[in-house]
XYZ file of C-alpha atoms in Angstrom:
434
model
C 113.977 40.401 136.717
C 113.931 41.521 140.345
C 112.220 44.858 140.876
C 114.425 47.554 142.434
C 111.428 48.949 144.361
C 109.911 47.338 147.432
C 106.197 46.462 147.403
C 105.167 49.077 150.052
C 107.105 51.801 148.260
C 105.668 50.690 144.924
C 102.138 51.146 146.268
C 102.983 54.645 147.397
C 104.542 55.508 144.004
C 101.437 54.196 142.250
C 99.447 56.980 143.909
C 101.477 59.675 142.183
C 100.120 61.435 139.076
C 103.600 61.572 137.573
C 105.136 58.328 136.348
C 108.218 56.932 138.092
C 110.523 54.996 135.778
C 113.636 52.985 136.553
C 115.892 52.054 133.622
C 119.012 49.880 133.808
C 122.420 50.660 132.350
C 121.478 48.976 129.045
C 118.373 51.155 128.700
C 115.706 48.593 129.679
C 112.754 49.383 131.896
C 113.006 47.549 135.222
C 110.179 49.388 136.996
C 107.376 51.815 136.115
C 104.633 53.114 138.394
C 100.909 52.853 137.687
C 100.778 56.365 136.205
C 102.909 55.098 133.315
C 99.849 53.444 131.781
C 97.779 56.641 132.034
C 100.487 58.694 130.348
C 101.956 56.239 127.820
C 99.094 53.767 127.322
C 101.160 50.697 128.262
C 100.551 48.646 131.398
C 103.695 48.113 133.487
C 104.015 44.435 132.546
C 103.991 45.446 128.841
C 107.173 47.520 129.118
C 109.278 45.846 131.789
C 112.316 44.496 129.940
C 111.738 46.665 126.859
C 114.247 49.274 125.768
C 113.183 52.738 126.774
C 114.279 54.253 123.467
C 111.738 52.164 121.528
C 108.885 54.290 122.877
C 110.559 57.629 122.163
C 109.411 59.563 119.094
C 111.880 58.775 116.268
C 112.794 62.444 115.824
C 113.724 62.758 119.523
C 115.719 59.554 119.974
C 119.164 60.994 119.268
C 118.888 63.834 121.791
C 117.298 61.454 124.316
C 120.243 59.021 124.073
C 122.726 61.890 124.461
C 120.881 63.113 127.550
C 120.738 59.576 129.013
C 124.501 59.216 128.524
C 125.095 62.542 130.280
C 122.952 61.396 133.229
C 124.935 58.172 133.498
C 128.092 60.315 133.635
C 126.717 61.867 136.798
C 124.942 64.939 135.444
C 121.508 65.510 136.946
C 118.854 66.299 134.306
C 115.779 68.360 135.170
C 113.116 69.757 132.845
C 114.387 67.751 129.887
C 111.583 67.465 127.317
C 110.950 64.969 124.568
C 108.084 63.210 122.814
C 106.852 59.661 123.176
C 104.516 57.601 121.001
C 101.654 56.197 123.065
C 100.338 52.690 122.563
C 97.360 54.157 120.644
C 99.694 56.071 118.300
C 99.130 59.516 119.781
C 102.091 61.748 120.585
C 102.666 62.855 124.172
C 105.069 65.539 125.358
C 107.005 64.567 128.479
C 109.094 66.626 130.899
C 111.674 64.551 132.750
C 113.679 64.870 135.912
C 116.279 62.103 136.147
C 119.479 61.034 137.869
C 121.839 58.084 137.887
C 122.314 55.757 140.867
C 125.830 54.351 140.663
C 125.186 51.963 143.507
C 122.107 50.411 141.869
C 123.352 50.963 138.314
C 119.979 52.397 137.232
C 118.520 55.679 136.040
C 115.617 56.927 138.116
C 113.302 59.370 136.370
C 110.050 61.208 136.993
C 107.875 61.717 133.895
C 105.279 64.479 133.785
C 102.789 64.667 130.917
C 102.899 68.246 129.581
C 100.963 67.537 126.372
C 98.101 69.854 127.291
C 100.519 72.606 128.300
C 102.301 72.188 124.975
C 98.993 72.242 123.148
C 97.924 75.427 124.948
C 101.256 77.054 124.136
C 101.020 75.889 120.523
C 97.533 77.331 120.259
C 98.737 80.640 121.650
C 101.593 80.730 119.175
C 99.227 79.634 116.395
C 96.850 82.493 117.185
C 99.731 84.944 116.993
C 101.094 83.379 113.786
C 97.672 83.303 112.093
C 97.087 86.919 113.088
C 100.427 87.894 111.541
C 99.544 85.893 108.429
C 96.265 87.764 108.084
C 98.070 91.099 107.951
C 101.077 90.028 105.904
C 99.613 87.733 103.230
C 98.432 89.404 100.040
C 95.687 86.938 99.090
C 93.639 84.088 100.516
C 95.587 81.225 98.854
C 98.721 82.524 100.585
C 96.812 82.702 103.879
C 95.553 79.118 103.493
C 99.045 77.816 102.712
C 100.613 79.509 105.719
C 97.807 78.458 108.075
C 98.267 74.885 106.792
C 101.920 75.011 107.827
C 101.043 76.446 111.233
C 98.365 73.838 111.978
C 100.534 71.031 110.599
C 103.058 71.782 113.328
C 100.407 71.105 115.982
C 98.090 68.488 114.527
C 99.522 65.535 112.529
C 97.705 65.322 109.196
C 98.003 64.059 105.646
C 95.434 66.436 104.105
C 94.342 70.015 104.795
C 91.365 71.309 102.809
C 89.446 74.586 102.825
C 85.975 74.401 101.278
C 83.873 77.563 100.853
C 80.245 77.878 99.846
C 79.638 80.205 96.888
C 77.128 82.778 98.201
C 75.633 83.244 94.727
C 74.528 79.679 94.022
C 75.433 77.705 97.151
C 77.912 75.467 95.313
C 80.889 74.183 97.265
C 84.259 75.442 96.029
C 87.711 74.306 97.171
C 90.175 77.223 97.017
C 92.852 75.240 98.873
C 93.534 71.492 98.988
C 96.836 70.071 100.235
C 96.348 66.356 99.701
C 98.652 65.403 96.837
C 96.050 66.240 94.179
C 92.404 67.217 93.927
C 90.281 67.011 97.050
C 88.753 63.488 97.174
C 84.954 63.080 97.192
C 85.104 62.128 100.869
C 86.375 65.603 101.730
C 83.659 67.304 99.692
C 80.917 65.156 101.180
C 82.224 65.766 104.690
C 82.432 69.521 104.084
C 78.847 69.560 102.809
C 77.714 67.657 105.915
C 79.589 70.071 108.191
C 77.897 73.055 106.556
C 74.483 71.380 106.614
C 74.692 70.309 110.250
C 76.653 73.386 111.368
C 78.845 71.268 113.651
C 82.044 69.218 113.673
C 81.809 65.900 111.810
C 84.150 62.880 111.743
C 84.341 60.137 109.128
C 86.510 57.024 108.706
C 86.993 55.538 105.239
C 89.683 53.300 103.786
C 92.136 53.698 106.647
C 91.756 57.489 106.731
C 90.224 59.468 109.581
C 88.593 62.712 108.468
C 87.576 65.642 110.653
C 85.676 68.712 109.491
C 84.616 71.838 111.385
C 82.579 74.871 110.255
C 84.082 78.138 109.056
C 82.208 81.300 109.991
C 82.182 84.895 108.730
C 79.930 87.512 110.280
C 78.534 84.686 112.453
C 77.247 82.834 109.380
C 78.604 79.467 108.140
C 80.596 80.024 104.947
C 82.380 76.709 104.536
C 84.378 74.005 106.280
C 87.928 73.244 107.310
C 88.714 69.552 106.722
C 91.774 67.516 107.736
C 92.718 63.878 107.189
C 94.852 61.592 109.306
C 95.860 58.206 107.942
C 96.242 55.194 110.213
C 94.377 53.648 113.098
C 94.535 56.675 115.387
C 91.242 58.578 115.212
C 90.774 62.252 115.959
C 90.318 63.128 119.622
C 88.155 65.702 121.332
C 91.287 67.811 121.751
C 91.905 67.628 117.974
C 88.368 68.874 117.340
C 88.772 71.729 119.810
C 92.070 72.702 118.216
C 90.640 72.658 114.692
C 87.599 74.665 115.826
C 89.965 77.206 117.361
C 91.908 77.461 114.101
C 88.668 77.660 112.080
C 87.522 80.607 114.201
C 90.723 82.482 113.445
C 90.701 81.473 109.787
C 87.079 82.544 109.400
C 88.009 85.999 110.667
C 90.891 86.138 108.193
C 88.632 85.059 105.307
C 86.039 87.658 106.281
C 88.667 90.406 106.451
C 90.292 89.420 103.158
C 86.959 89.138 101.378
C 85.977 92.574 102.677
C 89.285 93.979 101.404
C 88.758 92.398 97.999
C 85.209 93.734 97.883
C 86.294 97.250 98.847
C 89.073 97.162 96.253
C 86.594 95.948 93.648
C 84.072 98.669 94.519
C 86.774 101.331 94.267
C 87.544 100.330 90.683
C 84.149 99.307 89.310
C 80.889 101.007 88.460
C 78.415 100.106 91.250
C 75.476 99.785 88.821
C 76.867 97.725 85.930
C 79.948 96.246 87.672
C 82.045 97.304 84.688
C 85.445 98.874 85.346
C 85.135 102.564 86.190
C 87.076 105.472 84.717
C 90.090 104.940 87.021
C 90.568 101.241 86.268
C 89.929 101.752 82.565
C 92.537 104.513 82.390
C 95.102 102.254 84.100
C 94.429 99.436 81.642
C 94.508 101.841 78.699
C 97.911 103.161 79.741
C 99.310 99.645 80.186
C 97.881 98.485 76.858
C 99.366 101.404 74.932
C 102.799 100.830 76.470
C 102.614 97.143 75.573
C 101.345 97.864 72.042
C 104.099 100.401 71.418
C 106.738 97.944 72.558
C 105.323 95.070 70.487
C 104.408 97.340 67.561
C 100.818 96.055 67.517
C 97.492 97.825 67.047
C 94.960 98.762 69.721
C 91.681 100.656 69.514
C 89.436 102.780 71.677
C 85.644 102.854 71.213
C 83.425 105.592 72.613
C 79.787 104.513 72.926
C 76.936 106.904 73.659
C 73.334 105.654 73.835
C 70.844 107.469 71.606
C 67.790 108.854 73.378
C 68.542 107.420 76.811
C 67.044 110.488 78.546
C 63.675 109.733 76.960
C 63.768 106.214 78.425
C 64.226 107.670 81.889
C 61.476 110.231 81.321
C 58.953 107.693 79.942
C 59.695 104.608 82.043
C 61.436 105.905 85.177
C 64.960 105.710 86.521
C 64.560 102.128 87.760
C 63.966 100.910 84.212
C 66.760 103.196 83.027
C 69.162 101.528 85.461
C 68.074 98.081 84.283
C 68.668 99.177 80.708
C 72.205 100.309 81.504
C 72.927 96.927 83.124
C 71.601 95.081 80.070
C 73.600 97.320 77.733
C 76.744 96.555 79.745
C 76.049 92.816 79.508
C 75.509 92.974 75.735
C 78.704 94.964 75.219
C 80.670 92.423 77.256
C 79.168 89.640 75.178
C 80.616 91.158 71.994
C 84.193 91.357 73.256
C 87.130 89.014 73.363
C 88.447 87.761 76.697
C 91.302 90.268 76.909
C 89.241 93.329 75.844
C 87.916 95.783 78.422
C 84.592 97.615 78.604
C 83.888 100.397 81.105
C 81.135 102.794 82.055
C 82.525 106.309 82.447
C 79.319 108.059 83.433
C 75.630 108.372 82.596
C 74.929 106.487 79.373
C 78.533 106.635 78.130
C 80.668 103.523 77.726
C 84.179 102.939 76.424
C 85.850 99.803 75.076
C 89.555 99.003 74.839
C 90.541 96.535 72.110
C 94.012 95.024 72.344
C 96.204 93.113 69.889
C 94.246 93.861 66.717
C 95.417 92.349 63.453
C 94.123 95.303 61.396
C 92.227 98.599 61.962
C 89.175 97.128 60.233
C 88.783 94.615 63.076
C 87.964 97.472 65.460
C 85.156 98.544 63.126
C 83.857 94.964 62.988
C 83.642 94.743 66.777
C 82.075 98.192 67.045
C 79.416 97.199 64.490
C 78.761 93.988 66.386
C 78.110 96.049 69.520
C 75.905 98.551 67.678
C 73.837 95.799 66.085
C 73.243 93.902 69.321
C 72.145 97.104 71.055
C 69.423 97.646 68.456
C 67.713 94.403 69.495
C 64.651 95.030 71.662
C 65.108 95.062 75.449
C 62.387 93.511 77.641
C 62.527 95.239 81.006
C 59.863 94.879 83.695
C 57.391 93.762 81.057
C 58.113 96.754 78.814
C 59.545 96.569 75.294
C 62.279 99.178 74.865
C 64.239 99.921 71.740
C 67.664 101.489 71.916
C 70.541 102.402 69.642
C 74.040 103.789 70.066
C 76.519 106.092 68.393
C 80.048 104.684 68.385
C 83.359 106.389 67.676
C 86.495 104.400 66.866
C 90.129 105.500 67.197
C 93.118 103.258 66.486
C 96.545 103.301 68.124
C 99.008 104.478 66.918
C 97.271 105.847 63.780
C 94.936 108.243 65.633
C 97.114 109.072 68.625
C 100.301 108.035 70.347
C 98.994 108.445 73.889
C 95.747 108.001 75.806
C 94.782 111.676 75.626
C 95.157 111.910 71.852
C 93.394 108.602 71.327
C 90.540 109.616 73.632
C 89.965 112.893 71.793
C 89.965 111.113 68.433
C 87.420 108.491 69.574
C 85.240 111.137 71.230
C 85.272 113.287 68.094
C 84.358 110.279 65.932
C 81.460 109.439 68.249
C 80.049 112.984 67.959
C 80.269 112.708 64.183
C 78.159 109.534 64.397
C 75.695 111.289 66.713
C 75.490 114.333 64.448
C 74.798 112.116 61.433
C 71.635 110.810 63.119
C 72.938 108.194 65.579
C 72.740 104.418 65.416
C 75.973 104.224 63.462
C 79.711 103.755 63.826
C 82.309 106.329 62.778
C 86.043 105.826 62.679
C 88.546 108.635 63.167
C 89.729 110.143 59.866
C 93.282 108.848 60.209
C 92.309 105.182 60.478
C 89.282 104.267 58.387
C 86.900 106.887 57.018
C 83.504 106.618 58.692
């Protein structure tokens, strides 16, 4: 096919950074300048004679054909944008200026690669969107899901995985994995390598290209953000920079959300034993009584007061006394069912809420289990300490129809146990005689 551009002019056009393309009335390339290969990855002799539309991204072909038809009708097109698929599989964003030459029966177009501009704009929008997500989302899983959608609009991927290191034992946990199932071992191994090396890591296995970058909170590595792309196209330097940018924003979100969770937890839990405090226990008690009244089931409230705790503090010091309270809390928790609640309401006083009891006697059984386990010797800082407790039991609705009545009944029963010498369980008179 005869080229529509003279050799001297072609040499001049080859000096331009933008690509010059000439397409005939049937949509075939008849000339492209040297810049075409830099932008699209194809040498000129690889595309001459090919249909232009074959290189256009499938999602943009319809609008591209409509625009080409409008140009051939005599309408000049400037700043038209679409996406092309490069020879290496990467997507490039192109801005076109084109017009139709009726005399030569060809379309003449100038193609400018605006991929980096699009990427910069996408990153700006992503920063704004992630920031909005951080303030609007109620929990981290929601944040991860929304960030996945945001990043997926910029970086083609088949998997998006967030892996966080448990600060308590260093184990790797995966709170979010969008990969059609559980995170594959490759993702976990890559995340571990990212955390160990504290830098971006790439891996190619079984036709999948993996990329992982570190997540930071308070300038410390806390995990990794891992993505997968299937196919021959590997991740580029620009992909790494983009994912590192997203990881920086996501790390800030994780840090903020974790701080919020921690503050919320501290507001509702005893700082020494980590049991629910008076406020949280009261809320659960109210909810349990409403539910029990509706379902016509039994619930119970236990008041627990340690016998002789002041003497432990006086003889062994407050540090040992604090350790004892923590051990007492752990033993109480170990005696309860999953849906029961234990709380520390001050000093050496604990309360327990028992839900969905089959009979009042079951509350006594659990109370006795707690009392017995607390009589077992405590070994604290090399010192053997013996302890006992007085426990009062009140059952809903037998001993009270609201939290105040039930609390008074359990408290009164506990004082009866204390007055009788301690180390015993007493039930309120209306349920089971103590």
